[in-house]
Amino acid sequence: MAKNTVKQDEDLQRHSKLEITTRLLGYLKPYKFKATWIVLLMIFVMICGILNPYLLKIAIDNNITNGDIKGLLIIGVILLILNILAAIATRIRIISMSSITNNILINIREELYTHIQKLSFSFFDNRPVGKILARVIGDVNALQELFTNSITSFIPELLSLVCVTIMMFFLNFKLALASIIILPILFISMFAVETISRKRWDAYRKKRSNLNAFTHEDFAGIKVVQAFANEDHTSKTFDKLIKDLMGTFVKTVRLNDLFWPLVELSWGVGTIVVFLVGVRLINDGSITVGTLIAFTMYIGMFWRPIMNISNFYNTLISNFSAAERIFDILDIEPEIVNIKDAVKMPKIKGNVEFKNVTFSYEEGNPVLNDISFKVSPGENIALVGATGAGKTTITSLLSRFYDTEIGEVLIDGRNIKKVDLESLRSQMGIMLQDTFLFSATIKENIRYGKLDATDEEVIAAAKAVNAHDFIMNMEKGYDTEVNERGSRLSLGQRQLISFARAMLANPRILILDEATSNIDTFTEKLVQQGIKKLLRGRTSFVIAHRLSTIRDCDRIMVIDDGMIKESGTHEELLSQRGIYFNLYMSQYKFLNEGA
């Protein structure tokens, strides 16, 4: 059962803020030296900014009061040099930080993509493709601002806040105390807003994922939509998903917008308190006018970092859900993995054995029940039976797309659970009914079976399965673009290209799962000779409902209710007058009636 559909919100495992923050910061480790250099530049810029008010205080209290023009000019030159150097350091910092951020996003995206490729079929069976794409693209992109602000905003602003606070207390303890008296109320208010905001951002990203999944599914099935004239229906569904997305976004942004009024209100109240206390202290003779002016500048420098830190905190909260969605997938362990001491599979000879194999996709509902059989090297085995009988499951276990619950699958006497996955699958070829072609040329699609194959090898493989003639009749021959999923080609032509791809790969074990079902009778005659060449010298498993295509197989196994009910050659099974006989006669009668 699917974990979620295109219209259903995803269930995510919740992570603590500390855990998410720690994992995100972990991506900065490879760039710690460059980040340290950036922090040093920011500290320099911060020191320059902090010195401005203090030098101004000296200029007012000492140079202007005493008429020291020379001293005033010296301070002016110092201020000019400091601010020019600060501007240069800021420019270098921005360029360096952009480089780090982009590299981190590339690393996260590659890690996520690589991890998803290793996940088992059950992961893809339970999720719409659009929702997976939303994690790889949209959620990773959402982290860009977070990483940029973490170094360019949070760290320098925090340092600046600490230094400004120290300078304020250095100038006057009472004024400094008056400046921060409002902070506890601000922090409590922001925490309350954050608690609700994170839930709303999580809801927003789920709705966006739903929209992405529906759009991907709708366009992938556009031929069906147009064939049944259901454009209005899908448009209404799309509009509803858009409104759901917009509704959650507006609710979230409205709450997030409270951050700014809270900070600005606190800033204003804090400034008023400082002025009231400052005027009283001037009247008492406790401070000078220069001190109050310098302190007024420090008030701005005190609250501006708080404003920027609040902005970073706001960004952090809004992107926590994106990070959580990424980590949700990264925390999924592949069901099929190499064991610790997995060995490389040597060149496969072709012995296959199933020993008392039982398997189920859902607990308590076995698809295979105590299956046992042996296959010799080079033997061609046909699997027949009703839909859902377990034929494809047998080949999936052989390819180790799933692991057996009970029993063993052996190739050349080796338990396939104990061999390296890549070394196993690289020696196997699988062709399915729904042939998948990439958005590339015909040549590139055939070469996918052997990436280092020469053009001559590609052409030879195509000729072997009788695909060469129709390819050469295409506008650009082997360099013809086939479009996504091979939409420019007929079903039969796609199958012929898949045969050529398998021929080029030269697998030791070959699996044909309804691979000829989409080929018309004329095309089938052309490809039969190619199939014979393909099967020659290698162990093969052929699944077919069209029984005429498997008459020449060495052995036919009839699968029914998860068990092998009959096994033998075509003639032997017909003579038994059992399940296979009834299937064959039913098709023969149907064809005669059709004729």
Coordinates of C-alpha atoms in Angstrom, one line a residue:
M1 CA 0.0 0.0 0.0
A2 CA 1.3 3.4 -1.0
K3 CA 2.7 5.5 1.9
N4 CA 1.0 8.6 0.4
T5 CA -0.6 9.7 -2.9
V6 CA -0.3 13.0 -4.8
K7 CA -3.1 14.5 -2.7
Q8 CA -2.1 13.1 0.7
D9 CA 0.2 14.9 3.0
E10 CA 3.5 13.1 3.8
D11 CA 4.2 11.6 7.2
L12 CA 7.6 12.7 8.4
Q13 CA 9.7 11.6 11.4
R14 CA 10.2 14.7 13.6
H15 CA 13.7 15.8 14.5
S16 CA 14.7 18.1 17.3
K17 CA 16.0 21.6 16.4
L18 CA 19.3 20.7 18.0
E19 CA 19.7 17.6 15.9
I20 CA 18.8 19.4 12.6
T21 CA 21.2 22.3 13.4
T22 CA 24.0 19.9 14.3
R23 CA 23.6 17.9 11.1
L24 CA 23.4 21.0 9.0
L25 CA 26.6 22.5 10.5
G26 CA 28.3 19.2 9.8
Y27 CA 28.3 20.1 6.1
L28 CA 30.5 23.1 6.9
K29 CA 33.4 20.9 8.2
P30 CA 35.1 20.4 4.9
Y31 CA 35.3 24.2 4.6
K32 CA 36.3 25.0 8.1
F33 CA 39.6 26.8 7.1
K34 CA 37.9 28.9 4.5
A35 CA 35.0 29.6 6.9
T36 CA 37.6 30.6 9.6
W37 CA 39.1 33.1 7.1
I38 CA 35.6 34.5 6.5
V39 CA 34.9 34.8 10.2
L40 CA 38.3 36.7 10.7
L41 CA 37.3 39.1 7.9
M42 CA 33.9 39.6 9.6
I43 CA 35.6 40.2 12.9
F44 CA 37.8 42.9 11.3
V45 CA 34.8 44.6 9.8
M46 CA 33.0 44.4 13.1
I47 CA 35.9 46.0 14.9
C48 CA 36.0 48.8 12.4
G49 CA 32.3 49.4 12.9
I50 CA 32.6 49.4 16.7
L51 CA 35.5 51.8 16.7
N52 CA 33.5 54.4 14.7
P53 CA 31.3 55.6 17.6
Y54 CA 34.2 55.5 20.1
L55 CA 36.5 57.6 17.8
L56 CA 33.6 60.0 17.3
K57 CA 33.3 60.3 21.1
I58 CA 37.0 61.2 21.4
A59 CA 36.7 63.7 18.6
I60 CA 33.7 65.4 20.3
D61 CA 34.9 65.3 23.9
N62 CA 38.6 66.0 23.2
N63 CA 39.4 67.5 19.8
I64 CA 36.3 69.6 19.2
T65 CA 36.0 70.8 22.8
N66 CA 39.7 71.8 22.9
G67 CA 39.8 73.1 19.3
D68 CA 42.4 70.5 18.3
I69 CA 42.0 70.6 14.5
K70 CA 45.1 68.4 13.8
G71 CA 43.8 65.7 16.1
L72 CA 40.4 65.9 14.5
L73 CA 41.9 65.4 11.0
I74 CA 44.0 62.4 12.2
I75 CA 40.8 60.8 13.6
G76 CA 39.0 61.6 10.3
V77 CA 41.8 59.9 8.2
I78 CA 41.8 56.9 10.6
L79 CA 38.0 56.5 10.1
L80 CA 38.3 56.8 6.3
I81 CA 41.0 54.1 6.1
L82 CA 39.2 51.8 8.5
N83 CA 35.9 52.0 6.5
I84 CA 37.7 51.5 3.1
L85 CA 39.4 48.4 4.5
A86 CA 36.1 47.2 5.9
A87 CA 34.4 47.6 2.5
I88 CA 37.2 45.5 0.8
A89 CA 37.0 42.8 3.5
T90 CA 33.2 42.7 3.1
R91 CA 33.5 42.2 -0.6
I92 CA 36.0 39.3 -0.2
R93 CA 33.8 37.8 2.5
I94 CA 30.7 37.8 0.2
I95 CA 32.5 36.1 -2.7
S96 CA 34.1 33.4 -0.4
M97 CA 30.8 32.7 1.3
S98 CA 28.9 32.3 -2.0
S99 CA 31.5 29.7 -3.0
I100 CA 31.1 27.7 0.2
T101 CA 27.3 27.8 0.1
N102 CA 27.1 26.6 -3.5
N103 CA 29.6 23.7 -2.8
I104 CA 27.6 22.7 0.3
L105 CA 24.4 22.6 -1.7
I106 CA 26.0 20.5 -4.4
N107 CA 27.3 18.0 -1.7
I108 CA 23.9 17.7 -0.1
R109 CA 22.1 17.2 -3.5
E110 CA 24.7 14.6 -4.6
E111 CA 24.5 12.8 -1.2
L112 CA 20.7 12.7 -1.4
Y113 CA 20.6 11.6 -5.1
T114 CA 23.2 8.9 -4.5
H115 CA 21.3 7.7 -1.4
I116 CA 18.0 7.5 -3.2
Q117 CA 19.6 5.4 -6.0
K118 CA 20.6 2.8 -3.4
L119 CA 17.1 2.6 -1.8
S120 CA 15.0 -0.5 -2.5
F121 CA 12.1 -0.8 -4.8
S122 CA 9.6 -0.5 -1.9
F123 CA 10.7 3.1 -1.4
F124 CA 9.7 4.0 -4.9
D125 CA 6.6 1.9 -4.8
N126 CA 5.3 3.9 -1.8
R127 CA 6.0 7.4 -3.1
P128 CA 5.0 9.5 -6.1
V129 CA 8.0 10.5 -8.2
G130 CA 7.0 14.2 -7.9
K131 CA 7.4 14.1 -4.2
I132 CA 10.9 12.6 -4.4
L133 CA 11.8 15.4 -6.9
A134 CA 10.5 18.0 -4.5
R135 CA 13.1 16.8 -1.9
V136 CA 16.0 16.7 -4.3
I137 CA 15.4 20.1 -5.9
G138 CA 13.1 22.4 -4.0
D139 CA 14.0 21.4 -0.4
V140 CA 17.8 21.5 -1.1
N141 CA 17.5 24.9 -2.8
A142 CA 15.7 26.2 0.3
L143 CA 18.8 25.6 2.4
Q144 CA 20.9 28.1 0.3
E145 CA 19.7 31.1 2.3
L146 CA 20.2 29.2 5.5
F147 CA 23.8 28.4 4.9
T148 CA 24.6 31.8 3.6
N149 CA 23.1 33.5 6.6
S150 CA 24.7 31.1 9.1
I151 CA 28.1 32.6 8.4
T152 CA 27.4 36.0 6.8
S153 CA 24.7 37.0 9.2
F154 CA 24.5 34.9 12.4
I155 CA 28.1 34.5 13.4
P156 CA 29.3 38.1 12.7
E157 CA 26.1 39.6 14.1
L158 CA 26.4 37.5 17.3
L159 CA 30.0 38.6 17.7
S160 CA 29.1 42.2 17.0
L161 CA 26.3 42.0 19.6
V162 CA 28.7 40.7 22.2
C163 CA 31.3 43.3 21.5
V164 CA 28.9 46.2 21.4
T165 CA 27.4 45.1 24.7
I166 CA 30.9 45.1 26.2
M167 CA 31.5 48.6 24.9
M168 CA 28.2 49.8 26.2
F169 CA 28.9 48.5 29.7
F170 CA 32.4 50.0 29.4
L171 CA 31.0 53.4 28.6
N172 CA 28.2 53.4 31.3
F173 CA 26.8 50.6 33.2
K174 CA 23.4 52.2 33.9
L175 CA 22.7 53.1 30.2
A176 CA 23.8 49.6 29.1
L177 CA 21.4 48.0 31.6
A178 CA 18.6 50.3 30.4
S179 CA 19.3 49.1 26.8
I180 CA 18.8 45.4 27.5
I181 CA 15.9 45.6 29.9
I182 CA 13.4 44.8 27.2
L183 CA 15.2 41.7 25.8
P184 CA 13.6 39.0 28.0
I185 CA 10.1 40.0 26.8
L186 CA 11.3 40.0 23.2
F187 CA 12.8 36.5 23.5
I188 CA 9.7 35.0 25.1
S189 CA 7.5 36.5 22.4
M190 CA 9.8 35.2 19.6
F191 CA 9.9 31.7 21.1
A192 CA 6.1 31.6 21.1
V193 CA 5.9 32.7 17.5
E194 CA 8.6 30.1 16.5
T195 CA 6.7 27.2 18.1
I196 CA 3.7 27.8 15.8
S197 CA 5.7 28.9 12.8
R198 CA 7.6 25.7 12.4
K199 CA 4.4 23.6 12.2
R200 CA 3.0 26.0 9.6
W201 CA 6.1 25.9 7.4
D202 CA 6.0 22.1 7.6
A203 CA 2.4 22.1 6.4
Y204 CA 3.3 24.5 3.6
R205 CA 6.1 22.2 2.3
K206 CA 3.8 19.2 2.4
K207 CA 1.2 21.1 0.3
R208 CA 4.0 22.1 -2.2
S209 CA 5.1 18.5 -2.4
N210 CA 1.6 17.4 -3.2
L211 CA 1.3 20.0 -6.0
N212 CA 4.7 19.0 -7.4
A213 CA 3.7 15.3 -7.4
F214 CA 0.3 15.9 -9.0
T215 CA 1.8 18.1 -11.8
H216 CA 4.5 15.5 -12.5
E217 CA 1.9 12.7 -12.7
D218 CA -0.5 14.7 -14.8
F219 CA 2.0 15.6 -17.4
A220 CA 3.5 12.1 -17.5
G221 CA 0.0 10.8 -18.2
I222 CA -1.1 13.7 -20.5
K223 CA -2.1 11.3 -23.3
V224 CA -4.6 9.6 -21.0
V225 CA -5.9 13.0 -19.8
Q226 CA -6.5 14.2 -23.3
A227 CA -7.8 10.9 -24.6
F228 CA -10.6 11.0 -22.0
A229 CA -11.1 14.8 -22.3
N230 CA -10.4 15.2 -18.6
E231 CA -8.6 18.5 -18.8
D232 CA -11.3 20.3 -16.9
H233 CA -11.2 17.7 -14.1
T234 CA -7.4 17.9 -13.7
S235 CA -7.5 21.7 -13.8
K236 CA -10.0 21.7 -10.9
T237 CA -7.7 19.4 -9.0
F238 CA -4.7 21.6 -9.8
D239 CA -6.6 24.7 -8.7
K240 CA -7.6 23.1 -5.4
L241 CA -3.9 22.1 -4.7
I242 CA -2.8 25.6 -5.6
K243 CA -5.4 27.1 -3.2
D244 CA -4.3 24.7 -0.4
L245 CA -0.7 25.8 -1.0
M246 CA -1.5 29.4 -1.1
G247 CA -3.7 29.1 2.1
T248 CA -0.9 27.5 4.1
F249 CA 1.7 30.0 2.8
V250 CA -0.4 33.0 3.7
K251 CA -1.1 31.7 7.2
T252 CA 2.6 31.0 7.7
V253 CA 3.8 34.3 6.4
R254 CA 1.3 36.3 8.4
L255 CA 2.7 34.7 11.6
N256 CA 6.3 35.2 10.4
D257 CA 5.7 38.8 9.8
L258 CA 5.2 39.3 13.6
F259 CA 9.0 38.9 14.0
W260 CA 9.7 42.4 12.6
P261 CA 7.1 44.4 14.7
L262 CA 8.3 42.6 17.8
V263 CA 12.0 43.6 17.2
E264 CA 11.2 47.1 16.0
L265 CA 8.8 47.7 19.0
S266 CA 11.5 46.5 21.4
W267 CA 14.1 48.7 19.6
G268 CA 11.9 51.7 19.9
V269 CA 11.0 51.1 23.6
G270 CA 14.7 50.4 24.4
T271 CA 15.8 53.7 22.7
I272 CA 13.2 55.7 24.6
V273 CA 14.4 54.2 27.9
V274 CA 18.0 55.0 27.1
F275 CA 17.2 58.6 26.3
L276 CA 15.2 59.1 29.5
V277 CA 18.0 57.6 31.6
G278 CA 20.7 59.5 29.6
V279 CA 19.1 62.9 30.0
R280 CA 18.9 62.3 33.8
L281 CA 22.6 61.2 33.9
I282 CA 23.7 64.3 31.9
N283 CA 21.8 66.5 34.4
D284 CA 23.5 64.8 37.2
G285 CA 26.8 65.3 35.5
S286 CA 27.4 61.5 35.5
I287 CA 28.2 61.4 31.7
T288 CA 29.2 63.8 29.0
V289 CA 27.3 64.8 25.8
G290 CA 29.9 62.9 23.7
T291 CA 29.2 59.7 25.7
L292 CA 25.5 60.0 25.2
I293 CA 26.0 60.6 21.4
A294 CA 28.4 57.6 21.2
F295 CA 25.9 55.5 23.2
T296 CA 23.1 56.5 20.9
M297 CA 25.1 55.2 18.0
Y298 CA 25.8 52.0 20.0
I299 CA 22.1 51.6 20.5
G300 CA 21.6 51.3 16.8
M301 CA 24.6 48.9 16.6
F302 CA 23.1 46.9 19.4
W303 CA 19.6 46.5 18.0
R304 CA 20.7 46.0 14.3
P305 CA 22.4 42.7 15.1
I306 CA 19.3 41.6 17.1
M307 CA 17.2 42.4 14.0
N308 CA 19.6 40.5 11.7
I309 CA 19.8 37.5 14.2
S310 CA 16.0 37.6 14.3
N311 CA 16.0 37.4 10.5
F312 CA 18.4 34.5 10.6
Y313 CA 16.2 32.8 13.2
N314 CA 13.2 33.4 11.0
T315 CA 15.1 31.8 8.1
L316 CA 16.2 28.9 10.2
I317 CA 12.6 28.2 11.3
S318 CA 11.2 28.5 7.8
N319 CA 13.8 26.1 6.5
F320 CA 13.9 23.6 9.3
S321 CA 11.1 21.7 7.5
A322 CA 13.1 21.5 4.3
A323 CA 16.1 20.1 6.2
E324 CA 13.8 17.7 8.0
R325 CA 12.4 16.4 4.7
I326 CA 15.9 15.9 3.4
F327 CA 17.1 14.0 6.5
D328 CA 13.9 12.0 6.5
I329 CA 15.0 10.3 3.3
L330 CA 18.7 10.2 4.2
D331 CA 17.7 8.3 7.4
I332 CA 15.9 5.6 5.4
E333 CA 18.1 2.5 5.3
P334 CA 18.2 0.5 2.0
E335 CA 16.5 -2.9 2.5
I336 CA 18.9 -4.5 0.1
V337 CA 22.6 -3.9 1.0
N338 CA 25.9 -5.7 0.8
I339 CA 26.7 -7.6 4.0
K340 CA 29.9 -6.8 5.8
D341 CA 32.0 -9.5 4.2
A342 CA 30.4 -9.6 0.8
V343 CA 32.6 -11.0 -1.9
K344 CA 32.8 -10.2 -5.6
M345 CA 30.7 -12.5 -7.8
P346 CA 33.1 -14.3 -10.2
K347 CA 32.1 -14.7 -13.8
I348 CA 28.7 -16.4 -13.7
K349 CA 28.4 -19.9 -15.3
G350 CA 24.6 -20.0 -15.1
N351 CA 23.7 -22.5 -12.3
V352 CA 20.6 -21.2 -10.5
E353 CA 18.9 -22.8 -7.6
F354 CA 15.9 -21.8 -5.4
K355 CA 15.9 -23.7 -2.1
N356 CA 12.6 -23.7 -0.2
V357 CA 12.0 -20.0 -0.9
T358 CA 9.1 -18.2 0.7
F359 CA 8.4 -14.5 0.1
S360 CA 5.7 -11.9 0.7
Y361 CA 5.4 -8.2 -0.1
E362 CA 3.0 -7.7 2.8
E363 CA 3.3 -9.6 6.1
G364 CA 0.9 -12.5 6.3
N365 CA 0.2 -12.6 2.5
P366 CA 2.9 -14.8 0.9
V367 CA 3.4 -14.5 -2.9
L368 CA 5.8 -17.5 -3.1
N369 CA 5.3 -20.6 -0.9
D370 CA 8.3 -23.0 -0.4
I371 CA 9.5 -22.7 -4.0
S372 CA 12.4 -25.1 -5.0
F373 CA 14.0 -25.7 -8.4
K374 CA 17.4 -26.0 -10.2
V375 CA 18.5 -24.6 -13.5
S376 CA 21.6 -25.7 -15.5
P377 CA 23.9 -23.3 -17.3
G378 CA 22.5 -22.2 -20.7
E379 CA 19.1 -23.6 -19.9
N380 CA 16.1 -21.5 -21.1
I381 CA 13.3 -21.5 -18.5
A382 CA 9.8 -20.2 -19.2
L383 CA 7.5 -19.0 -16.4
V384 CA 3.8 -19.0 -17.1
G385 CA 0.7 -18.6 -15.0
A386 CA -2.1 -16.2 -14.1
T387 CA -1.4 -12.6 -13.3
G388 CA -0.2 -12.3 -9.7
A389 CA 0.9 -15.9 -9.5
G390 CA 4.5 -14.9 -8.6
K391 CA 6.4 -15.2 -11.9
T392 CA 8.0 -11.7 -11.7
T393 CA 8.7 -12.2 -8.0
I394 CA 10.9 -15.1 -8.9
T395 CA 13.0 -13.0 -11.2
S396 CA 13.1 -10.1 -8.8
L397 CA 14.5 -12.4 -6.1
L398 CA 17.0 -13.7 -8.6
S399 CA 18.2 -10.2 -9.3
R400 CA 18.1 -9.5 -5.5
F401 CA 15.7 -6.6 -5.8
Y402 CA 14.2 -8.2 -2.7
D403 CA 15.5 -10.7 -0.2
T404 CA 13.8 -14.0 0.6
E405 CA 12.1 -14.4 4.0
I406 CA 12.8 -18.1 4.1
G407 CA 15.1 -20.1 2.0
E408 CA 18.0 -19.3 -0.3
V409 CA 18.7 -18.2 -3.9
L410 CA 21.9 -19.6 -5.2
I411 CA 23.9 -18.8 -8.4
D412 CA 26.8 -21.2 -9.1
G413 CA 26.3 -22.5 -5.6
R414 CA 26.7 -19.0 -4.0
N415 CA 24.0 -17.5 -1.8
I416 CA 23.4 -14.2 -3.6
K417 CA 22.9 -12.4 -0.2
K418 CA 26.6 -12.9 0.4
V419 CA 28.0 -11.5 -2.8
D420 CA 28.5 -7.9 -3.9
L421 CA 25.4 -6.4 -5.4
E422 CA 27.1 -4.6 -8.3
S423 CA 29.1 -7.6 -9.3
L424 CA 25.9 -9.7 -9.4
R425 CA 23.6 -7.3 -11.3
S426 CA 26.3 -6.3 -13.7
Q427 CA 26.2 -9.8 -15.1
M428 CA 22.4 -10.0 -15.4
G429 CA 20.2 -8.5 -18.1
I430 CA 16.5 -7.6 -17.5
M431 CA 14.0 -6.6 -20.2
L432 CA 10.5 -5.6 -19.1
Q433 CA 7.2 -5.1 -20.9
D434 CA 7.4 -1.4 -20.2
T435 CA 10.7 -0.6 -21.9
F436 CA 12.3 2.5 -20.6
L437 CA 14.3 4.6 -23.0
F438 CA 16.2 7.7 -21.9
S439 CA 16.0 11.2 -23.5
A440 CA 19.0 10.6 -25.7
T441 CA 19.9 9.2 -29.1
I442 CA 19.2 5.6 -30.2
K443 CA 23.0 4.9 -30.1
E444 CA 23.3 6.2 -26.5
N445 CA 20.3 4.1 -25.4
I446 CA 21.8 0.9 -26.8
R447 CA 25.2 1.8 -25.4
Y448 CA 23.6 2.0 -21.9
G449 CA 24.1 -1.8 -21.8
K450 CA 27.9 -1.3 -22.1
L451 CA 29.1 2.3 -21.6
D452 CA 32.5 1.8 -23.2
A453 CA 31.2 0.1 -26.3
T454 CA 32.4 1.3 -29.7
D455 CA 30.0 2.4 -32.4
E456 CA 30.8 -0.8 -34.3
E457 CA 29.7 -2.9 -31.3
V458 CA 26.5 -0.9 -30.9
I459 CA 25.6 -1.5 -34.6
A460 CA 26.5 -5.2 -34.4
A461 CA 24.1 -5.6 -31.4
A462 CA 21.3 -3.8 -33.3
K463 CA 21.9 -6.0 -36.3
A464 CA 21.8 -9.2 -34.2
V465 CA 18.2 -8.4 -33.1
N466 CA 17.1 -7.1 -36.5
A467 CA 16.8 -3.5 -35.3
H468 CA 19.4 -2.1 -37.7
D469 CA 17.1 -1.6 -40.7
F470 CA 14.4 0.5 -39.0
I471 CA 17.1 2.5 -37.2
M472 CA 18.8 3.4 -40.5
N473 CA 15.4 4.5 -41.9
M474 CA 15.2 7.1 -39.1
E475 CA 16.1 10.7 -40.0
K476 CA 19.5 10.6 -38.3
G477 CA 20.0 6.9 -38.0
Y478 CA 21.6 5.9 -34.7
D479 CA 21.9 9.6 -33.8
T480 CA 18.2 10.1 -33.8
E481 CA 16.8 11.6 -30.6
V482 CA 14.1 9.4 -29.1
N483 CA 12.6 11.9 -26.6
E484 CA 11.6 11.1 -23.1
R485 CA 10.6 7.4 -22.6
G486 CA 11.1 6.9 -26.4
S487 CA 7.8 8.6 -27.3
R488 CA 8.9 9.0 -30.9
L489 CA 9.1 5.3 -31.4
S490 CA 6.5 2.6 -31.7
L491 CA 6.2 0.1 -28.8
G492 CA 7.8 -2.6 -31.0
Q493 CA 10.7 -0.4 -31.9
R494 CA 11.4 0.4 -28.3
Q495 CA 11.4 -3.3 -27.5
L496 CA 13.9 -4.0 -30.4
I497 CA 16.2 -1.3 -29.0
S498 CA 16.0 -2.8 -25.5
F499 CA 17.0 -6.2 -27.1
A500 CA 20.0 -4.6 -28.7
R501 CA 20.9 -3.0 -25.4
A502 CA 20.8 -6.4 -23.7
M503 CA 22.7 -8.0 -26.5
L504 CA 25.5 -5.4 -26.1
A505 CA 25.6 -6.0 -22.3
N506 CA 26.2 -9.7 -22.9
P507 CA 24.6 -10.8 -19.5
R508 CA 25.3 -14.2 -18.1
I509 CA 21.7 -14.6 -16.9
L510 CA 18.9 -13.0 -19.0
I511 CA 15.4 -12.2 -17.8
L512 CA 12.6 -11.4 -20.3
D513 CA 9.5 -10.2 -18.5
E514 CA 6.8 -10.0 -21.1
A515 CA 9.5 -8.5 -23.3
T516 CA 7.7 -9.4 -26.6
S517 CA 4.1 -8.6 -25.6
N518 CA 4.2 -5.2 -27.4
I519 CA 5.7 -6.5 -30.6
D520 CA 3.3 -7.2 -33.5
T521 CA 3.3 -10.5 -35.3
F522 CA 5.4 -9.2 -38.2
T523 CA 8.0 -7.6 -36.0
E524 CA 8.0 -10.7 -33.8
K525 CA 9.1 -12.9 -36.7
L526 CA 12.0 -10.5 -37.3
V527 CA 13.1 -10.5 -33.7
Q528 CA 12.8 -14.2 -33.0
Q529 CA 16.1 -15.0 -34.6
G530 CA 17.7 -12.2 -32.6
I531 CA 16.2 -13.6 -29.4
K532 CA 17.6 -17.0 -30.2
K533 CA 21.1 -15.4 -30.5
L534 CA 20.5 -13.5 -27.3
L535 CA 19.5 -16.7 -25.4
R536 CA 22.3 -18.9 -26.8
G537 CA 24.9 -19.9 -24.3
R538 CA 23.3 -18.1 -21.3
T539 CA 20.8 -19.1 -18.6
S540 CA 17.5 -17.3 -19.3
F541 CA 14.1 -16.8 -17.7
V542 CA 11.2 -15.9 -20.0
I543 CA 7.9 -14.7 -18.6
A544 CA 5.2 -14.6 -21.3
H545 CA 1.4 -14.8 -21.5
R546 CA 1.6 -15.5 -25.2
L547 CA 2.4 -19.2 -25.0
S548 CA 3.5 -19.4 -28.6
T549 CA 6.6 -17.4 -27.8
I550 CA 7.9 -20.0 -25.3
R551 CA 7.3 -23.3 -27.0
D552 CA 11.0 -23.8 -27.7
C553 CA 12.2 -23.2 -24.2
D554 CA 14.1 -26.0 -22.5
R555 CA 11.6 -26.1 -19.6
I556 CA 8.3 -24.5 -18.8
M557 CA 7.3 -24.0 -15.1
V558 CA 3.7 -23.2 -14.4
I559 CA 3.3 -21.0 -11.3
D560 CA 0.0 -21.0 -9.6
D561 CA -0.9 -19.7 -6.1
G562 CA 2.8 -19.1 -5.3
M563 CA 3.9 -22.6 -6.1
I564 CA 5.3 -24.5 -9.1
K565 CA 2.4 -26.7 -10.1
E566 CA 3.8 -28.1 -13.3
S567 CA 7.2 -28.3 -14.9
G568 CA 8.4 -29.8 -18.2
T569 CA 8.7 -29.2 -22.0
H570 CA 5.9 -27.9 -24.1
E571 CA 5.0 -31.4 -25.3
E572 CA 5.3 -32.9 -21.8
L573 CA 3.0 -30.4 -20.3
L574 CA 0.4 -30.7 -23.0
S575 CA 0.4 -34.5 -22.5
Q576 CA -0.4 -34.0 -18.8
R577 CA -3.6 -32.1 -19.7
G578 CA -3.2 -29.9 -16.6
I579 CA -3.0 -26.2 -16.0
Y580 CA -0.7 -25.5 -19.0
F581 CA -2.8 -27.6 -21.3
N582 CA -5.9 -25.6 -20.3
L583 CA -4.0 -22.2 -20.8
Y584 CA -2.7 -23.3 -24.2
M585 CA -6.0 -24.6 -25.4
S586 CA -7.8 -21.4 -24.2
Q587 CA -5.4 -19.2 -26.2
Y588 CA -5.6 -21.5 -29.2
K589 CA -9.4 -21.4 -29.2
F590 CA -9.4 -17.6 -28.7
L591 CA -7.1 -17.2 -31.7
N592 CA -9.2 -19.5 -33.9
E593 CA -12.4 -17.7 -32.9
G594 CA -10.8 -14.4 -33.7
A595 CA -9.7 -15.7 -37.1

